[in-house]
């Protein structure tokens, strides 16, 4: 009843031409849009102070809370691990190991299939795992050295539900034949919003384009794109320096 009365009052204030209603609307607008008349130098100082305080808080929370807690969940970890913005979410009996110099977003999910025996995620050295990425391990997932996984990636080693709708309705888990391993060999680049299903191996130095859904394996040095993903071209690298080029 109170909410109904409040909604009616709000509607009357917005639509009424009564002087009292119009005066109240103007007053509410002034209050809602109130700004402190600060000079530009003061606004810049406040912003700099905000950046400094948030950076310090981020550093101390990373060093003394998030990173130790993250390492406490790992089976093995290397040196110089960096977490960005919090602690990843873990579910299931996942056995996870990471190498040296890994950078992992705190807004990621690592999952191990409950009905599997020791689902294992192994991450090599110098690996980036971006924001809102989900890695669901059915049996095992191996991520090689120097791999880059951009934001919103999905490595799907198990689907979580059976194909049969009657089994799904009963709340049963997926079947063993639905799970599969995923292997990303060294130097693979997985772009934004890529999904990779089980029983897939991506060869070294391959690149998977944004939005692709990968359902099969590909050899090294392949540009991969589409839904379902296909080999677009073979990548050729003319030197081991920072400049490289791809050709058809």
Short mmCIF file of C-alpha atoms in Angstrom, two decimals:
data_model
loop_
_atom_site.label_atom_id
_atom_site.label_comp_id
_atom_site.label_asym_id
_atom_site.label_seq_id
_atom_site.Cartn_x
_atom_site.Cartn_y
_atom_site.Cartn_z
CA UNK A 1 0.00 0.00 0.00
CA UNK A 2 2.86 2.36 0.85
CA UNK A 3 4.65 1.60 -2.42
CA UNK A 4 1.44 2.13 -4.37
CA UNK A 5 0.87 5.50 -2.67
CA UNK A 6 4.48 6.56 -3.30
CA UNK A 7 4.22 5.60 -6.97
CA UNK A 8 0.98 7.51 -7.31
CA UNK A 9 2.53 10.55 -5.66
CA UNK A 10 5.54 10.40 -7.97
CA UNK A 11 3.30 10.14 -11.01
CA UNK A 12 1.22 13.11 -9.82
CA UNK A 13 4.34 15.21 -9.32
CA UNK A 14 5.57 14.46 -12.83
CA UNK A 15 2.29 15.04 -14.65
CA UNK A 16 0.45 17.63 -12.58
CA UNK A 17 0.31 21.27 -13.67
CA UNK A 18 -0.43 22.36 -10.12
CA UNK A 19 2.03 25.08 -8.96
CA UNK A 20 2.94 23.11 -5.83
CA UNK A 21 3.82 19.99 -7.85
CA UNK A 22 5.87 22.00 -10.35
CA UNK A 23 7.74 23.74 -7.51
CA UNK A 24 8.56 20.40 -5.88
CA UNK A 25 9.80 18.96 -9.17
CA UNK A 26 12.12 21.95 -9.63
CA UNK A 27 13.38 21.58 -6.06
CA UNK A 28 14.07 17.86 -6.49
CA UNK A 29 15.87 18.58 -9.76
CA UNK A 30 18.11 21.16 -8.08
CA UNK A 31 18.92 18.77 -5.22
CA UNK A 32 19.60 15.84 -7.55
CA UNK A 33 21.88 17.86 -9.85
CA UNK A 34 23.68 19.80 -7.12
CA UNK A 35 27.41 20.30 -7.76
CA UNK A 36 30.08 21.83 -5.59
CA UNK A 37 31.39 24.96 -7.31
CA UNK A 38 35.02 23.85 -7.12
CA UNK A 39 37.78 25.30 -9.32
CA UNK A 40 39.46 23.07 -11.89
CA UNK A 41 42.67 22.70 -9.87
CA UNK A 42 40.68 21.40 -6.91
CA UNK A 43 38.83 18.85 -9.07
CA UNK A 44 42.14 17.67 -10.56
CA UNK A 45 43.63 17.35 -7.08
CA UNK A 46 40.70 15.26 -5.88
CA UNK A 47 40.98 12.98 -8.89
CA UNK A 48 44.73 12.54 -8.36
CA UNK A 49 44.09 11.78 -4.68
CA UNK A 50 41.45 9.22 -5.66
CA UNK A 51 43.84 7.51 -8.10
CA UNK A 52 46.62 7.45 -5.52
CA UNK A 53 44.45 6.01 -2.75
CA UNK A 54 42.85 3.36 -4.98
CA UNK A 55 46.26 2.37 -6.37
CA UNK A 56 47.69 2.00 -2.88
CA UNK A 57 44.68 0.02 -1.74
CA UNK A 58 44.92 -2.19 -4.82
CA UNK A 59 48.62 -2.83 -4.19
CA UNK A 60 48.25 -3.72 -0.51
CA UNK A 61 45.11 -5.84 -1.01
CA UNK A 62 46.86 -7.69 -3.86
CA UNK A 63 50.05 -8.35 -1.87
CA UNK A 64 48.57 -9.16 1.53
CA UNK A 65 45.16 -10.65 0.77
CA UNK A 66 44.18 -11.65 -2.77
CA UNK A 67 47.47 -13.15 -3.95
CA UNK A 68 48.14 -15.25 -0.81
CA UNK A 69 44.53 -16.48 -0.86
CA UNK A 70 44.83 -17.34 -4.56
CA UNK A 71 48.07 -19.27 -4.01
CA UNK A 72 46.39 -21.11 -1.17
CA UNK A 73 43.98 -22.65 -3.69
CA UNK A 74 46.69 -23.74 -6.15
CA UNK A 75 48.46 -27.07 -6.29
CA UNK A 76 51.63 -25.41 -7.57
CA UNK A 77 52.57 -21.85 -8.50
CA UNK A 78 55.57 -20.07 -9.97
CA UNK A 79 57.12 -16.67 -9.35
CA UNK A 80 55.87 -13.13 -10.03
CA UNK A 81 52.15 -13.91 -10.25
CA UNK A 82 49.91 -10.89 -10.78
CA UNK A 83 46.17 -10.74 -10.07
CA UNK A 84 44.10 -7.90 -11.43
CA UNK A 85 41.10 -6.66 -9.45
CA UNK A 86 40.27 -9.30 -6.92
CA UNK A 87 40.23 -13.05 -6.48
CA UNK A 88 39.08 -15.53 -9.16
CA UNK A 89 36.08 -17.75 -8.42
CA UNK A 90 36.76 -21.48 -7.98
CA UNK A 91 34.30 -24.35 -8.05
CA UNK A 92 34.63 -28.12 -8.01
CA UNK A 93 37.62 -30.36 -7.22
CA UNK A 94 40.04 -28.56 -9.54
CA UNK A 95 43.79 -29.25 -9.38
CA UNK A 96 45.40 -26.08 -10.76
CA UNK A 97 49.05 -25.23 -11.36
CA UNK A 98 50.56 -22.10 -12.90
CA UNK A 99 54.06 -21.19 -14.04
CA UNK A 100 56.14 -18.04 -13.71
CA UNK A 101 55.12 -14.50 -14.72
CA UNK A 102 51.39 -15.20 -15.12
CA UNK A 103 48.84 -12.37 -15.14
CA UNK A 104 45.28 -13.41 -14.28
CA UNK A 105 42.18 -11.28 -13.94
CA UNK A 106 40.38 -11.50 -10.61
CA UNK A 107 37.11 -11.56 -12.55
CA UNK A 108 37.63 -15.08 -13.88
CA UNK A 109 36.12 -18.49 -13.10
CA UNK A 110 38.00 -21.77 -12.75
CA UNK A 111 35.83 -24.86 -12.53
CA UNK A 112 36.49 -28.58 -12.16
CA UNK A 113 33.88 -31.20 -13.08
CA UNK A 114 32.51 -32.68 -9.85
CA UNK A 115 32.19 -36.24 -11.18
CA UNK A 116 35.72 -36.36 -12.61
CA UNK A 117 38.76 -37.67 -10.77
CA UNK A 118 41.26 -34.86 -10.27
CA UNK A 119 40.31 -32.53 -13.14
CA UNK A 120 43.59 -30.75 -13.83
CA UNK A 121 44.39 -27.29 -15.20
CA UNK A 122 48.05 -26.69 -16.05
CA UNK A 123 49.18 -23.20 -17.06
CA UNK A 124 52.69 -22.49 -18.36
CA UNK A 125 54.94 -19.45 -18.05
CA UNK A 126 54.12 -15.89 -19.13
CA UNK A 127 50.38 -16.47 -19.62
CA UNK A 128 47.66 -13.79 -19.66
CA UNK A 129 44.07 -14.71 -18.77
CA UNK A 130 41.66 -11.84 -19.30
CA UNK A 131 38.56 -10.44 -17.64
CA UNK A 132 35.44 -12.64 -17.33
CA UNK A 133 37.11 -15.71 -18.78
CA UNK A 134 35.74 -19.11 -17.70
CA UNK A 135 37.84 -22.26 -17.78
CA UNK A 136 35.78 -25.40 -17.11
CA UNK A 137 37.95 -28.51 -16.76
CA UNK A 138 36.37 -31.88 -17.45
CA UNK A 139 39.47 -34.07 -17.54
CA UNK A 140 42.43 -31.80 -18.22
CA UNK A 141 43.23 -28.48 -19.84
CA UNK A 142 46.80 -27.53 -20.69
CA UNK A 143 47.75 -23.95 -21.52
CA UNK A 144 51.28 -23.60 -22.87
CA UNK A 145 53.87 -20.88 -22.44
CA UNK A 146 53.27 -17.31 -23.68
CA UNK A 147 49.56 -17.91 -24.32
CA UNK A 148 47.22 -14.91 -24.40
CA UNK A 149 43.52 -15.37 -23.59
CA UNK A 150 41.54 -12.14 -24.00
CA UNK A 151 38.40 -11.15 -22.12
CA UNK A 152 35.24 -13.28 -21.96
CA UNK A 153 36.90 -16.43 -23.23
CA UNK A 154 35.31 -19.83 -22.53
CA UNK A 155 37.29 -23.06 -22.44
CA UNK A 156 34.55 -25.67 -22.11
CA UNK A 157 35.93 -29.06 -21.13
CA UNK A 158 32.51 -30.24 -19.95
CA UNK A 159 28.97 -28.95 -20.64
CA UNK A 160 27.46 -29.49 -17.18
CA UNK A 161 24.23 -31.12 -18.43
CA UNK A 162 23.39 -34.28 -20.41
CA UNK A 163 22.17 -34.05 -24.02
CA UNK A 164 19.06 -36.13 -23.27
CA UNK A 165 16.30 -33.69 -22.17
CA UNK A 166 14.75 -36.28 -19.83
CA UNK A 167 18.05 -36.64 -17.97
CA UNK A 168 18.40 -32.86 -17.82
CA UNK A 169 14.91 -32.59 -16.34
CA UNK A 170 15.96 -35.02 -13.62
CA UNK A 171 18.89 -32.76 -12.73
CA UNK A 172 21.52 -35.34 -13.67
CA UNK A 173 25.09 -34.38 -14.53
CA UNK A 174 26.69 -34.61 -17.95
CA UNK A 175 27.95 -38.01 -19.12
CA UNK A 176 31.63 -39.07 -19.30
CA UNK A 177 31.53 -39.17 -23.12
CA UNK A 178 30.63 -35.46 -23.17
CA UNK A 179 33.84 -34.29 -21.55
CA UNK A 180 37.12 -33.66 -23.35
CA UNK A 181 40.60 -32.26 -22.92
CA UNK A 182 41.72 -28.91 -24.31
CA UNK A 183 45.33 -28.10 -25.19
CA UNK A 184 46.59 -24.66 -26.16
CA UNK A 185 50.18 -25.04 -27.29
CA UNK A 186 52.86 -22.37 -26.84
CA UNK A 187 52.30 -18.81 -28.13
CA UNK A 188 48.61 -19.23 -28.97
CA UNK A 189 46.54 -16.03 -28.99
CA UNK A 190 42.84 -16.44 -28.10
CA UNK A 191 40.99 -13.19 -28.88
CA UNK A 192 37.90 -11.76 -27.17
CA UNK A 193 34.74 -13.88 -26.65
CA UNK A 194 36.18 -17.11 -28.06
CA UNK A 195 34.67 -20.45 -27.03
CA UNK A 196 36.73 -23.64 -27.26
CA UNK A 197 35.01 -27.00 -26.75
CA UNK A 198 36.47 -30.27 -25.49
CA UNK A 199 38.70 -32.63 -27.48
CA UNK A 200 40.47 -29.70 -29.16
CA UNK A 201 44.17 -28.97 -29.58
CA UNK A 202 45.31 -25.60 -30.93
CA UNK A 203 48.78 -25.71 -32.46
CA UNK A 204 51.61 -23.37 -31.49
CA UNK A 205 51.52 -19.72 -32.58
CA UNK A 206 47.94 -19.98 -33.88
CA UNK A 207 45.51 -17.06 -33.51
CA UNK A 208 41.77 -17.49 -32.88
CA UNK A 209 39.74 -14.49 -34.05
CA UNK A 210 37.15 -12.69 -31.93
CA UNK A 211 33.83 -14.47 -31.40
CA UNK A 212 34.92 -17.83 -32.81
CA UNK A 213 33.49 -21.14 -31.60
CA UNK A 214 36.17 -23.83 -31.92
CA UNK A 215 34.92 -27.40 -32.18
CA UNK A 216 37.92 -29.12 -33.80
CA UNK A 217 41.70 -29.17 -33.59
CA UNK A 218 44.00 -27.02 -35.74
CA UNK A 219 47.70 -27.30 -36.64
CA UNK A 220 50.35 -24.75 -35.67
CA UNK A 221 50.56 -21.31 -37.32
CA UNK A 222 46.88 -21.13 -38.26
CA UNK A 223 44.55 -18.15 -38.31
CA UNK A 224 41.22 -19.51 -37.04
CA UNK A 225 37.84 -17.77 -37.28
CA UNK A 226 34.09 -18.38 -37.51
CA UNK A 227 31.23 -20.31 -35.93
CA UNK A 228 32.03 -23.12 -36.22
CA UNK A 229 35.65 -22.05 -36.60
CA UNK A 230 37.61 -22.80 -39.77
CA UNK A 231 41.22 -22.35 -40.85
CA UNK A 232 41.43 -19.02 -42.67
CA UNK A 233 45.11 -18.96 -43.58
CA UNK A 234 48.54 -20.13 -42.56
CA UNK A 235 50.55 -17.61 -40.58
CA UNK A 236 54.15 -16.97 -41.66
CA UNK A 237 56.55 -15.23 -39.32
CA UNK A 238 59.55 -13.71 -41.07
CA UNK A 239 61.66 -13.15 -37.98
CA UNK A 240 61.74 -13.77 -34.25
CA UNK A 241 61.79 -10.03 -33.56
CA UNK A 242 58.82 -7.91 -32.53
CA UNK A 243 57.77 -7.44 -36.17
CA UNK A 244 56.01 -10.29 -37.96
CA UNK A 245 53.68 -10.67 -40.87
CA UNK A 246 51.08 -13.18 -42.03
CA UNK A 247 50.50 -14.25 -45.61
CA UNK A 248 48.04 -16.48 -47.39
#
